[in-house]
Amino acid sequence: MISRELVFGSSDQFEVLAVLQTGDHMVLSVQSRSEGCACPLCNMFSTKLHSYYFRKPKDLPAFDNKVSLRLRAKKWYCLNTQCIRKIFTERFHHFFRPYQRTTDRLREKLLNIAVLMGGRPGEKLCRTLHISASSSSLIRIVHQQVVSNPSSVDAIGIDDSRIQERR
Ligand SMILES: [Zn+2]
């Protein structure tokens, strides 16, 4: 099994260049393999490279080590002359979100820990798992979840029928 499959499963979006170990911290040096990207504003596909940039999201622990990625990602020119976005950064759906400092899979794990254990016990569990997360950051992840509003009523409770009987 090659290292890319070990880290990213079936996705071929990334290439693992190196694994650097410092104490109990493992840094995976990763590079995007994309040859182009769709503009997030107008959706036109671009292959005109502008520059590179680095992101350093925290990831799930591995082999009893903290893990973070050092991702070399790309910026692209938007080729649509009508678009107001001239330059954009590539997107990594299912792995990282823009401006997020953790991978999606780590964030999902932190959400599960926060919901099951709460802030302070969750923080203690994270410490034993070699994940850096404070109780306040765990609670913040729970509060940031989007709760959808039901568009229609699926069921009527027993109290509703009592109201009708009184009329
Ligand atoms: Zn555009």
mmCIF file of C-alpha atoms and ligand atoms in Angstrom:
data_model
loop_
_atom_site.group_PDB
_atom_site.id
_atom_site.type_symbol
_atom_site.label_atom_id
_atom_site.label_comp_id
_atom_site.label_asym_id
_atom_site.label_seq_id
_atom_site.Cartn_x
_atom_site.Cartn_y
_atom_site.Cartn_z
ATOM 1 C CA MET A 1 0.000 0.000 0.000
ATOM 2 C CA ILE A 2 1.471 3.361 -0.947
ATOM 3 C CA SER A 3 1.498 6.194 1.595
ATOM 4 C CA ARG A 4 -1.130 8.256 -0.280
ATOM 5 C CA GLU A 5 -3.718 5.476 0.036
ATOM 6 C CA LEU A 6 -2.812 5.008 3.693
ATOM 7 C CA VAL A 7 -3.434 8.694 4.452
ATOM 8 C CA PHE A 8 -6.170 9.690 1.978
ATOM 9 C CA GLY A 9 -7.897 6.435 1.046
ATOM 10 C CA SER A 10 -9.089 6.199 -2.543
ATOM 11 C CA SER A 11 -8.633 9.911 -3.267
ATOM 12 C CA ASP A 12 -5.836 10.690 -5.696
ATOM 13 C CA GLN A 13 -6.076 14.433 -5.001
ATOM 14 C CA PHE A 14 -2.887 14.465 -2.935
ATOM 15 C CA GLU A 15 0.651 13.161 -3.002
ATOM 16 C CA VAL A 16 2.507 12.433 0.248
ATOM 17 C CA LEU A 17 6.058 13.741 -0.173
ATOM 18 C CA ALA A 18 7.571 13.074 3.249
ATOM 19 C CA VAL A 19 6.808 12.210 6.852
ATOM 20 C CA LEU A 20 8.774 14.223 9.405
ATOM 21 C CA GLN A 21 8.870 13.169 13.067
ATOM 22 C CA THR A 22 9.714 15.593 15.882
ATOM 23 C CA GLY A 23 9.157 14.125 19.352
ATOM 24 C CA ASP A 24 5.521 13.009 19.488
ATOM 25 C CA HIS A 25 4.522 15.211 16.539
ATOM 26 C CA MET A 26 4.320 13.833 13.012
ATOM 27 C CA VAL A 27 4.161 16.242 10.062
ATOM 28 C CA LEU A 28 3.048 14.865 6.728
ATOM 29 C CA SER A 29 4.323 16.933 3.845
ATOM 30 C CA VAL A 30 1.585 16.739 1.206
ATOM 31 C CA GLN A 31 1.134 18.238 -2.233
ATOM 32 C CA SER A 32 -1.981 18.793 -4.280
ATOM 33 C CA ARG A 33 -1.990 16.871 -7.567
ATOM 34 C CA SER A 34 -4.650 18.953 -9.298
ATOM 35 C CA GLU A 35 -4.051 20.214 -12.836
ATOM 36 C CA GLY A 36 -6.812 22.811 -12.551
ATOM 37 C CA CYS A 37 -9.782 23.906 -10.501
ATOM 38 C CA ALA A 38 -13.248 25.418 -10.912
ATOM 39 C CA CYS A 39 -13.695 29.001 -9.728
ATOM 40 C CA PRO A 40 -15.866 28.955 -6.582
ATOM 41 C CA LEU A 41 -17.738 32.050 -7.796
ATOM 42 C CA CYS A 42 -18.477 31.487 -11.519
ATOM 43 C CA ASN A 43 -17.649 27.756 -11.695
ATOM 44 C CA MET A 44 -15.461 28.151 -14.816
ATOM 45 C CA PHE A 45 -12.616 25.612 -14.842
ATOM 46 C CA SER A 46 -9.119 27.081 -14.868
ATOM 47 C CA THR A 47 -5.742 25.547 -15.608
ATOM 48 C CA LYS A 48 -3.792 28.821 -15.371
ATOM 49 C CA LEU A 49 -1.628 28.581 -12.234
ATOM 50 C CA HIS A 50 -1.043 31.765 -10.230
ATOM 51 C CA SER A 51 1.099 30.575 -7.297
ATOM 52 C CA TYR A 52 1.476 28.117 -4.443
ATOM 53 C CA TYR A 53 0.568 28.538 -0.795
ATOM 54 C CA PHE A 54 0.841 26.394 2.330
ATOM 55 C CA ARG A 55 -1.819 25.212 4.728
ATOM 56 C CA LYS A 56 -1.104 23.406 7.986
ATOM 57 C CA PRO A 57 -4.289 21.713 9.180
ATOM 58 C CA LYS A 58 -4.250 19.368 12.182
ATOM 59 C CA ASP A 59 -5.268 15.813 11.376
ATOM 60 C CA LEU A 60 -6.224 12.651 13.232
ATOM 61 C CA PRO A 61 -3.467 11.189 15.438
ATOM 62 C CA ALA A 62 -1.499 8.217 14.119
ATOM 63 C CA PHE A 63 0.755 5.683 15.818
ATOM 64 C CA ASP A 64 0.343 7.529 19.166
ATOM 65 C CA ASN A 65 1.535 10.821 17.642
ATOM 66 C CA LYS A 66 -0.072 14.203 17.034
ATOM 67 C CA VAL A 67 -0.394 14.678 13.301
ATOM 68 C CA SER A 68 -0.530 17.781 11.173
ATOM 69 C CA LEU A 69 -0.285 18.207 7.443
ATOM 70 C CA ARG A 70 1.899 20.638 5.574
ATOM 71 C CA LEU A 71 -0.082 20.994 2.386
ATOM 72 C CA ARG A 72 1.336 22.729 -0.661
ATOM 73 C CA ALA A 73 -1.756 23.955 -2.463
ATOM 74 C CA LYS A 74 -2.349 26.081 -5.542
ATOM 75 C CA LYS A 75 -3.919 29.395 -6.460
ATOM 76 C CA TRP A 76 -5.485 29.759 -9.880
ATOM 77 C CA TYR A 77 -6.458 32.629 -12.172
ATOM 78 C CA CYS A 78 -10.138 32.771 -13.042
ATOM 79 C CA LEU A 79 -10.342 32.693 -16.841
ATOM 80 C CA ASN A 80 -13.813 34.243 -16.944
ATOM 81 C CA THR A 81 -13.305 37.935 -17.787
ATOM 82 C CA GLN A 82 -16.805 38.718 -16.424
ATOM 83 C CA CYS A 83 -16.030 37.202 -12.997
ATOM 84 C CA ILE A 84 -15.066 39.531 -10.141
ATOM 85 C CA ARG A 85 -12.863 36.820 -8.574
ATOM 86 C CA LYS A 86 -9.539 37.174 -10.397
ATOM 87 C CA ILE A 87 -7.573 34.686 -8.285
ATOM 88 C CA PHE A 88 -8.868 31.834 -6.165
ATOM 89 C CA THR A 89 -7.457 29.054 -4.020
ATOM 90 C CA GLU A 90 -8.202 25.460 -4.832
ATOM 91 C CA ARG A 91 -10.851 23.637 -2.824
ATOM 92 C CA PHE A 92 -10.457 20.280 -1.101
ATOM 93 C CA HIS A 93 -13.957 18.964 -0.617
ATOM 94 C CA HIS A 94 -14.262 16.191 1.974
ATOM 95 C CA PHE A 95 -10.789 16.972 3.387
ATOM 96 C CA PHE A 96 -10.427 20.652 4.328
ATOM 97 C CA ARG A 97 -12.646 23.697 4.254
ATOM 98 C CA PRO A 98 -11.401 27.207 3.542
ATOM 99 C CA TYR A 99 -10.128 28.987 6.684
ATOM 100 C CA GLN A 100 -10.506 25.801 8.761
ATOM 101 C CA ARG A 101 -7.453 24.740 10.780
ATOM 102 C CA THR A 102 -8.375 21.060 11.074
ATOM 103 C CA THR A 103 -9.140 18.384 8.534
ATOM 104 C CA ASP A 104 -12.813 17.481 8.124
ATOM 105 C CA ARG A 105 -12.195 14.010 9.547
ATOM 106 C CA LEU A 106 -10.577 15.412 12.705
ATOM 107 C CA ARG A 107 -13.388 17.942 13.090
ATOM 108 C CA GLU A 108 -15.960 15.147 12.778
ATOM 109 C CA LYS A 109 -14.148 13.156 15.485
ATOM 110 C CA LEU A 110 -13.993 16.213 17.771
ATOM 111 C CA LEU A 111 -17.717 16.779 17.254
ATOM 112 C CA ASN A 112 -18.467 13.183 18.268
ATOM 113 C CA ILE A 113 -16.280 13.513 21.372
ATOM 114 C CA ALA A 114 -17.899 16.828 22.312
ATOM 115 C CA VAL A 115 -21.453 15.514 21.886
ATOM 116 C CA LEU A 116 -20.785 12.285 23.790
ATOM 117 C CA MET A 117 -18.634 13.660 26.605
ATOM 118 C CA GLY A 118 -19.016 17.430 26.800
ATOM 119 C CA GLY A 119 -16.250 20.010 27.083
ATOM 120 C CA ARG A 120 -13.904 19.176 29.979
ATOM 121 C CA PRO A 121 -14.153 15.351 29.880
ATOM 122 C CA GLY A 122 -13.778 15.581 26.094
ATOM 123 C CA GLU A 123 -10.644 17.681 26.515
ATOM 124 C CA LYS A 124 -9.161 15.017 28.832
ATOM 125 C CA LEU A 125 -9.990 12.253 26.355
ATOM 126 C CA CYS A 126 -8.419 14.267 23.516
ATOM 127 C CA ARG A 127 -5.239 14.630 25.570
ATOM 128 C CA THR A 128 -4.931 10.853 25.944
ATOM 129 C CA LEU A 129 -5.546 10.456 22.197
ATOM 130 C CA HIS A 130 -2.838 13.053 21.327
ATOM 131 C CA ILE A 131 -5.331 15.538 19.909
ATOM 132 C CA SER A 132 -4.939 19.203 20.851
ATOM 133 C CA ALA A 133 -8.414 20.490 21.699
ATOM 134 C CA SER A 134 -9.573 22.672 24.578
ATOM 135 C CA SER A 135 -12.989 22.316 26.194
ATOM 136 C CA SER A 136 -14.048 25.660 24.716
ATOM 137 C CA SER A 137 -13.026 24.602 21.197
ATOM 138 C CA LEU A 138 -15.047 21.379 21.580
ATOM 139 C CA ILE A 139 -18.120 23.333 22.671
ATOM 140 C CA ARG A 140 -17.588 25.808 19.804
ATOM 141 C CA ILE A 141 -17.622 22.942 17.277
ATOM 142 C CA VAL A 142 -20.991 21.784 18.641
ATOM 143 C CA HIS A 143 -22.410 25.323 18.461
ATOM 144 C CA GLN A 144 -21.226 25.745 14.865
ATOM 145 C CA GLN A 145 -23.342 22.832 13.662
ATOM 146 C CA VAL A 146 -26.150 23.824 11.349
ATOM 147 C CA VAL A 147 -29.508 22.490 12.475
ATOM 148 C CA SER A 148 -32.043 22.277 9.693
ATOM 149 C CA ASN A 149 -35.585 23.486 10.283
ATOM 150 C CA PRO A 150 -38.336 21.021 9.383
ATOM 151 C CA SER A 151 -40.412 22.460 6.540
ATOM 152 C CA SER A 152 -43.634 20.748 7.592
ATOM 153 C CA VAL A 153 -45.073 18.955 10.619
ATOM 154 C CA ASP A 154 -44.657 15.187 10.381
ATOM 155 C CA ALA A 155 -46.512 14.236 13.563
ATOM 156 C CA ILE A 156 -48.963 15.767 16.007
ATOM 157 C CA GLY A 157 -48.444 15.161 19.723
ATOM 158 C CA ILE A 158 -51.109 14.173 22.255
ATOM 159 C CA ASP A 159 -51.256 17.728 23.652
ATOM 160 C CA ASP A 160 -52.462 18.959 20.258
ATOM 161 C CA SER A 161 -55.540 16.669 20.385
ATOM 162 C CA ARG A 162 -56.396 17.901 23.915
ATOM 163 C CA ILE A 163 -56.447 21.466 22.637
ATOM 164 C CA GLN A 164 -58.968 20.449 19.959
ATOM 165 C CA GLU A 165 -61.198 18.658 22.548
ATOM 166 C CA ARG A 166 -61.529 21.819 24.630
ATOM 167 C CA ARG A 167 -62.897 23.811 21.710
HETATM 168 ZN ZN ZN B 1 -14.628 33.096 -11.621
#
